[in-house]
Amino acid sequence: MIHPPHIRGGPAVRTASLVAGLFLFALGIVMQLESGLGLGPWDVLNQGISERTPLSFGAANVAVGLAVLVASWALGARIGPGTVANAILIGVFVDLLLEAGPLDSLSEQSLGVRISVLVAAILLIGLGSGLYIGAAMGAGPRDSLMLVGARRTGVRLGAVRAALEVAVAAAGLALGGTVGIGTLAFAFGIGPAVELAFGALVRAGVAAPQQHGHEYDRAS
């Protein structure tokens, strides 16, 4: 099992790592959205909700994140400050990036360019995940739900995560979210991207190898 590395430095450095990681995560989401090739499963749901309600894409991300956080907490998951920050800041950053519009032209590019953007987006989300997970301030709401779901059911983590991803993608598709090759690419690529980020952060000296899970990663 690969354990997350631990960002070197005190609380201020780890808080900066958390916020930077969530911003990069949001940037990757916007890049994947603008590629027009399909969103990750949870963002399919967020987009579907934004299509059916007055909520913006980012606000839907916040609403879903908070709902999952509450559900995870009710089921016994350990919630840390990073869990709350994840639920709120990613959606806020997504809306800010969409309003600023620096990536609007990507959807008009050739297929080859959009595929490159999709790959870059998944790698960026992996790096963002490495930074915020490495801050050791709490697993994200969706990861918390996966952990508590596996503990409650006795089913392996991978199977629980797969079931969640399929369920939310199906719900999002029914609501009008965008499913495509990008959805599959994200589902199969995000794990390796996060592992790649873990290794890169350690090799760069930004993080120290972690032999055991973080306090908030372990089930309470």
C-alpha atoms as a printed R data frame, in Angstrom:
    type eleno elety resid chain resno       x      y       z
1   ATOM     1    CA   MET     A     1   0.000  0.000   0.000
2   ATOM     2    CA   ILE     A     2   1.317  3.471  -0.916
3   ATOM     3    CA   HIS     A     3   0.987  5.955   1.940
4   ATOM     4    CA   PRO     A     4   0.737  9.704   1.341
5   ATOM     5    CA   PRO     A     5   3.916 11.716   1.936
6   ATOM     6    CA   HIS     A     6   3.986 14.425   4.589
7   ATOM     7    CA   ILE     A     7   4.617 18.020   3.473
8   ATOM     8    CA   ARG     A     8   7.698 19.374   5.246
9   ATOM     9    CA   GLY     A     9   7.221 22.414   7.490
10  ATOM    10    CA   GLY     A    10   4.974 23.751  10.181
11  ATOM    11    CA   PRO     A    11   1.244 24.539  10.198
12  ATOM    12    CA   ALA     A    12   1.620 27.641   8.001
13  ATOM    13    CA   VAL     A    13   3.470 25.715   5.284
14  ATOM    14    CA   ARG     A    14   1.011 22.831   5.411
15  ATOM    15    CA   THR     A    15  -1.945 25.232   5.255
16  ATOM    16    CA   ALA     A    16  -0.395 26.874   2.185
17  ATOM    17    CA   SER     A    17   0.079 23.414   0.661
18  ATOM    18    CA   LEU     A    18  -3.569 22.590   1.360
19  ATOM    19    CA   VAL     A    19  -4.870 25.766  -0.287
20  ATOM    20    CA   ALA     A    20  -2.476 25.506  -3.249
21  ATOM    21    CA   GLY     A    21  -3.469 21.891  -3.763
22  ATOM    22    CA   LEU     A    22  -7.176 22.721  -3.759
23  ATOM    23    CA   PHE     A    23  -6.590 25.549  -6.246
24  ATOM    24    CA   LEU     A    24  -4.688 23.245  -8.605
25  ATOM    25    CA   PHE     A    25  -7.444 20.659  -8.207
26  ATOM    26    CA   ALA     A    26 -10.022 23.282  -9.221
27  ATOM    27    CA   LEU     A    27  -7.873 24.404 -12.157
28  ATOM    28    CA   GLY     A    28  -7.703 20.802 -13.358
29  ATOM    29    CA   ILE     A    29 -11.501 20.503 -13.131
30  ATOM    30    CA   VAL     A    30 -11.962 23.649 -15.238
31  ATOM    31    CA   MET     A    31  -9.425 22.424 -17.798
32  ATOM    32    CA   GLN     A    32 -11.246 19.103 -18.069
33  ATOM    33    CA   LEU     A    33 -14.579 20.913 -18.402
34  ATOM    34    CA   GLU     A    34 -13.250 23.154 -21.172
35  ATOM    35    CA   SER     A    35 -11.741 20.183 -23.028
36  ATOM    36    CA   GLY     A    36 -15.309 19.105 -23.794
37  ATOM    37    CA   LEU     A    37 -14.352 15.440 -23.573
38  ATOM    38    CA   GLY     A    38 -16.256 14.514 -20.439
39  ATOM    39    CA   LEU     A    39 -15.897 15.258 -16.748
40  ATOM    40    CA   GLY     A    40 -14.871 13.105 -13.811
41  ATOM    41    CA   PRO     A    41 -17.817 11.228 -12.216
42  ATOM    42    CA   TRP     A    42 -18.386 13.648  -9.325
43  ATOM    43    CA   ASP     A    43 -18.159 16.644 -11.639
44  ATOM    44    CA   VAL     A    44 -20.701 15.029 -13.958
45  ATOM    45    CA   LEU     A    45 -23.039 15.124 -10.963
46  ATOM    46    CA   ASN     A    46 -22.057 18.718 -10.126
47  ATOM    47    CA   GLN     A    47 -22.692 19.798 -13.713
48  ATOM    48    CA   GLY     A    48 -26.009 17.956 -13.816
49  ATOM    49    CA   ILE     A    49 -27.147 19.706 -10.645
50  ATOM    50    CA   SER     A    50 -26.084 23.080 -12.043
51  ATOM    51    CA   GLU     A    51 -28.131 22.361 -15.182
52  ATOM    52    CA   ARG     A    52 -31.271 21.619 -13.144
53  ATOM    53    CA   THR     A    53 -30.981 24.246 -10.404
54  ATOM    54    CA   PRO     A    54 -30.008 27.925 -10.066
55  ATOM    55    CA   LEU     A    55 -26.636 26.823  -8.660
56  ATOM    56    CA   SER     A    56 -23.469 27.534 -10.625
57  ATOM    57    CA   PHE     A    57 -21.088 24.666 -11.399
58  ATOM    58    CA   GLY     A    58 -18.831 25.719  -8.527
59  ATOM    59    CA   ALA     A    59 -21.738 26.232  -6.116
60  ATOM    60    CA   ALA     A    60 -23.033 22.759  -6.986
61  ATOM    61    CA   ASN     A    61 -19.558 21.420  -6.179
62  ATOM    62    CA   VAL     A    62 -19.741 23.096  -2.753
63  ATOM    63    CA   ALA     A    63 -23.292 21.847  -2.109
64  ATOM    64    CA   VAL     A    64 -22.410 18.252  -3.010
65  ATOM    65    CA   GLY     A    65 -19.163 18.424  -1.040
66  ATOM    66    CA   LEU     A    66 -20.922 19.649   2.092
67  ATOM    67    CA   ALA     A    67 -23.690 17.053   1.722
68  ATOM    68    CA   VAL     A    68 -21.118 14.264   1.391
69  ATOM    69    CA   LEU     A    69 -19.180 15.683   4.347
70  ATOM    70    CA   VAL     A    70 -22.297 15.600   6.557
71  ATOM    71    CA   ALA     A    71 -23.160 12.072   5.392
72  ATOM    72    CA   SER     A    72 -19.603 10.892   6.061
73  ATOM    73    CA   TRP     A    73 -19.590 12.476   9.525
74  ATOM    74    CA   ALA     A    74 -22.971 10.908  10.346
75  ATOM    75    CA   LEU     A    75 -21.566  7.499   9.381
76  ATOM    76    CA   GLY     A    76 -18.585  7.972  11.696
77  ATOM    77    CA   ALA     A    77 -15.849  9.391   9.468
78  ATOM    78    CA   ARG     A    78 -13.159 11.543  11.081
79  ATOM    79    CA   ILE     A    79 -13.452 15.104   9.779
80  ATOM    80    CA   GLY     A    80 -10.463 17.453   9.735
81  ATOM    81    CA   PRO     A    81 -10.028 21.092   8.694
82  ATOM    82    CA   GLY     A    82  -8.820 19.927   5.289
83  ATOM    83    CA   THR     A    83 -12.094 18.049   4.792
84  ATOM    84    CA   VAL     A    84 -14.098 21.238   5.276
85  ATOM    85    CA   ALA     A    85 -11.689 23.293   3.155
86  ATOM    86    CA   ASN     A    86 -11.945 20.708   0.362
87  ATOM    87    CA   ALA     A    87 -15.746 20.820   0.426
88  ATOM    88    CA   ILE     A    88 -15.834 24.617   0.132
89  ATOM    89    CA   LEU     A    89 -12.717 25.950  -1.589
90  ATOM    90    CA   ILE     A    90 -12.641 23.754  -4.694
91  ATOM    91    CA   GLY     A    91 -16.100 24.979  -5.722
92  ATOM    92    CA   VAL     A    92 -15.203 28.599  -4.931
93  ATOM    93    CA   PHE     A    93 -12.008 28.356  -6.988
94  ATOM    94    CA   VAL     A    94 -13.881 26.694  -9.876
95  ATOM    95    CA   ASP     A    95 -16.379 29.553 -10.074
96  ATOM    96    CA   LEU     A    96 -13.625 32.173  -9.875
97  ATOM    97    CA   LEU     A    97 -11.725 30.516 -12.729
98  ATOM    98    CA   LEU     A    98 -14.857 30.172 -14.854
99  ATOM    99    CA   GLU     A    99 -15.782 33.827 -14.275
100 ATOM   100    CA   ALA     A   100 -12.261 34.988 -15.123
101 ATOM   101    CA   GLY     A   101 -12.472 32.954 -18.337
102 ATOM   102    CA   PRO     A   102  -8.740 32.326 -18.974
103 ATOM   103    CA   LEU     A   103  -9.472 28.880 -20.422
104 ATOM   104    CA   ASP     A   104 -12.617 29.611 -22.456
105 ATOM   105    CA   SER     A   105 -10.875 29.219 -25.816
106 ATOM   106    CA   LEU     A   106  -9.785 25.644 -25.089
107 ATOM   107    CA   SER     A   107 -13.148 24.227 -26.154
108 ATOM   108    CA   GLU     A   108 -12.585 25.661 -29.648
109 ATOM   109    CA   GLN     A   109  -9.234 23.956 -30.180
110 ATOM   110    CA   SER     A   110  -8.547 20.835 -32.242
111 ATOM   111    CA   LEU     A   111  -9.213 17.382 -30.866
112 ATOM   112    CA   GLY     A   112  -5.495 16.756 -30.391
113 ATOM   113    CA   VAL     A   113  -5.115 19.906 -28.303
114 ATOM   114    CA   ARG     A   114  -8.193 19.075 -26.224
115 ATOM   115    CA   ILE     A   115  -6.878 15.556 -25.542
116 ATOM   116    CA   SER     A   116  -3.597 17.115 -24.376
117 ATOM   117    CA   VAL     A   117  -5.566 19.467 -22.123
118 ATOM   118    CA   LEU     A   118  -7.469 16.501 -20.691
119 ATOM   119    CA   VAL     A   119  -4.248 14.643 -19.871
120 ATOM   120    CA   ALA     A   120  -2.745 17.793 -18.333
121 ATOM   121    CA   ALA     A   121  -5.914 18.308 -16.293
122 ATOM   122    CA   ILE     A   122  -5.748 14.817 -14.777
123 ATOM   123    CA   LEU     A   123  -2.058 15.262 -13.948
124 ATOM   124    CA   LEU     A   124  -2.815 18.649 -12.383
125 ATOM   125    CA   ILE     A   125  -5.617 17.175 -10.278
126 ATOM   126    CA   GLY     A   126  -3.162 14.466  -9.202
127 ATOM   127    CA   LEU     A   127  -0.625 17.105  -8.133
128 ATOM   128    CA   GLY     A   128  -3.297 19.111  -6.346
129 ATOM   129    CA   SER     A   129  -4.384 15.946  -4.546
130 ATOM   130    CA   GLY     A   130  -0.810 15.229  -3.505
131 ATOM   131    CA   LEU     A   131  -0.406 18.714  -2.037
132 ATOM   132    CA   TYR     A   132  -3.656 18.783  -0.095
133 ATOM   133    CA   ILE     A   133  -3.446 15.167   1.083
134 ATOM   134    CA   GLY     A   134   0.214 15.669   2.008
135 ATOM   135    CA   ALA     A   135  -0.801 18.573   4.232
136 ATOM   136    CA   ALA     A   136  -2.302 15.897   6.527
137 ATOM   137    CA   MET     A   137  -5.248 18.054   7.585
138 ATOM   138    CA   GLY     A   138  -8.024 15.655   6.678
139 ATOM   139    CA   ALA     A   139  -9.228 13.541   3.773
140 ATOM   140    CA   GLY     A   140 -11.626 15.113   1.283
141 ATOM   141    CA   PRO     A   141 -15.376 14.514   1.768
142 ATOM   142    CA   ARG     A   142 -15.578 11.924  -1.007
143 ATOM   143    CA   ASP     A   143 -12.508 10.070   0.260
144 ATOM   144    CA   SER     A   144 -13.991 10.148   3.767
145 ATOM   145    CA   LEU     A   145 -17.214  8.622   2.443
146 ATOM   146    CA   MET     A   146 -15.216  5.914   0.683
147 ATOM   147    CA   LEU     A   147 -13.265  5.108   3.858
148 ATOM   148    CA   VAL     A   148 -16.288  4.958   6.137
149 ATOM   149    CA   GLY     A   149 -18.276  3.037   3.521
150 ATOM   150    CA   ALA     A   150 -15.584  0.375   3.310
151 ATOM   151    CA   ARG     A   151 -15.354  0.154   7.092
152 ATOM   152    CA   ARG     A   152 -19.126 -0.138   7.526
153 ATOM   153    CA   THR     A   153 -19.688 -2.697   4.763
154 ATOM   154    CA   GLY     A   154 -16.470 -4.706   4.974
155 ATOM   155    CA   VAL     A   155 -16.073 -4.279   1.200
156 ATOM   156    CA   ARG     A   156 -12.653 -3.394  -0.243
157 ATOM   157    CA   LEU     A   157 -11.878  0.296  -0.753
158 ATOM   158    CA   GLY     A   158 -11.518 -0.065  -4.510
159 ATOM   159    CA   ALA     A   159 -14.927 -1.686  -4.869
160 ATOM   160    CA   VAL     A   160 -16.585  0.950  -2.685
161 ATOM   161    CA   ARG     A   161 -14.939  3.772  -4.647
162 ATOM   162    CA   ALA     A   162 -15.935  2.200  -7.962
163 ATOM   163    CA   ALA     A   163 -19.544  1.835  -6.817
164 ATOM   164    CA   LEU     A   164 -19.649  5.472  -5.704
165 ATOM   165    CA   GLU     A   165 -18.119  6.699  -8.970
166 ATOM   166    CA   VAL     A   166 -20.562  4.717 -11.110
167 ATOM   167    CA   ALA     A   167 -23.540  5.830  -9.031
168 ATOM   168    CA   VAL     A   168 -22.719  9.536  -9.106
169 ATOM   169    CA   ALA     A   169 -21.833  9.461 -12.807
170 ATOM   170    CA   ALA     A   170 -25.166  7.800 -13.595
171 ATOM   171    CA   ALA     A   171 -27.038 10.347 -11.481
172 ATOM   172    CA   GLY     A   172 -25.163 13.209 -13.111
173 ATOM   173    CA   LEU     A   173 -25.830 11.853 -16.603
174 ATOM   174    CA   ALA     A   174 -29.537 11.605 -15.810
175 ATOM   175    CA   LEU     A   175 -29.474 15.257 -14.740
176 ATOM   176    CA   GLY     A   176 -27.731 16.401 -17.917
177 ATOM   177    CA   GLY     A   177 -24.053 16.176 -17.001
178 ATOM   178    CA   THR     A   178 -21.379 15.542 -19.634
179 ATOM   179    CA   VAL     A   179 -20.045 11.985 -19.862
180 ATOM   180    CA   GLY     A   180 -17.394 11.091 -22.402
181 ATOM   181    CA   ILE     A   181 -13.948  9.633 -22.919
182 ATOM   182    CA   GLY     A   182 -12.718 12.102 -20.311
183 ATOM   183    CA   THR     A   183 -14.900 10.425 -17.700
184 ATOM   184    CA   LEU     A   184 -13.219  7.076 -18.333
185 ATOM   185    CA   ALA     A   185  -9.782  8.694 -18.570
186 ATOM   186    CA   PHE     A   186 -10.313 10.319 -15.189
187 ATOM   187    CA   ALA     A   187 -11.647  7.143 -13.581
188 ATOM   188    CA   PHE     A   188  -8.632  5.101 -14.703
189 ATOM   189    CA   GLY     A   189  -6.016  7.858 -14.635
190 ATOM   190    CA   ILE     A   190  -6.532  9.737 -11.392
191 ATOM   191    CA   GLY     A   191  -5.099  6.980  -9.178
192 ATOM   192    CA   PRO     A   192  -1.796  6.739 -11.078
193 ATOM   193    CA   ALA     A   193  -1.672 10.556 -11.308
194 ATOM   194    CA   VAL     A   194  -1.934 10.887  -7.526
195 ATOM   195    CA   GLU     A   195   0.727  8.226  -6.977
196 ATOM   196    CA   LEU     A   196   2.980 10.019  -9.479
197 ATOM   197    CA   ALA     A   197   2.466 13.270  -7.554
198 ATOM   198    CA   PHE     A   198   3.324 11.574  -4.246
199 ATOM   199    CA   GLY     A   199   6.626 10.377  -5.682
200 ATOM   200    CA   ALA     A   200   7.411 13.722  -7.319
201 ATOM   201    CA   LEU     A   201   6.843 15.657  -4.082
202 ATOM   202    CA   VAL     A   202   9.207 13.326  -2.197
203 ATOM   203    CA   ARG     A   203  11.897 13.468  -4.900
204 ATOM   204    CA   ALA     A   204  11.671 17.276  -4.971
205 ATOM   205    CA   GLY     A   205  12.230 17.367  -1.221
206 ATOM   206    CA   VAL     A   206   8.902 19.107  -0.633
207 ATOM   207    CA   ALA     A   207   7.541 16.143   1.304
208 ATOM   208    CA   ALA     A   208   8.937 13.402   3.490
209 ATOM   209    CA   PRO     A   209   8.027  9.748   2.871
210 ATOM   210    CA   GLN     A   210   5.255  8.549   5.154
211 ATOM   211    CA   GLN     A   211   5.400  5.006   6.452
212 ATOM   212    CA   HIS     A   212   1.927  5.044   7.982
213 ATOM   213    CA   GLY     A   213  -1.319  6.792   7.089
214 ATOM   214    CA   HIS     A   214  -1.945 10.304   8.318
215 ATOM   215    CA   GLU     A   215  -3.978 10.788  11.455
216 ATOM   216    CA   TYR     A   216  -7.031 11.891   9.502
217 ATOM   217    CA   ASP     A   217  -6.589  9.162   6.866
218 ATOM   218    CA   ARG     A   218  -7.069  6.410   9.427
219 ATOM   219    CA   ALA     A   219 -10.520  5.300  10.391
220 ATOM   220    CA   SER     A   220 -11.623  6.583  13.780
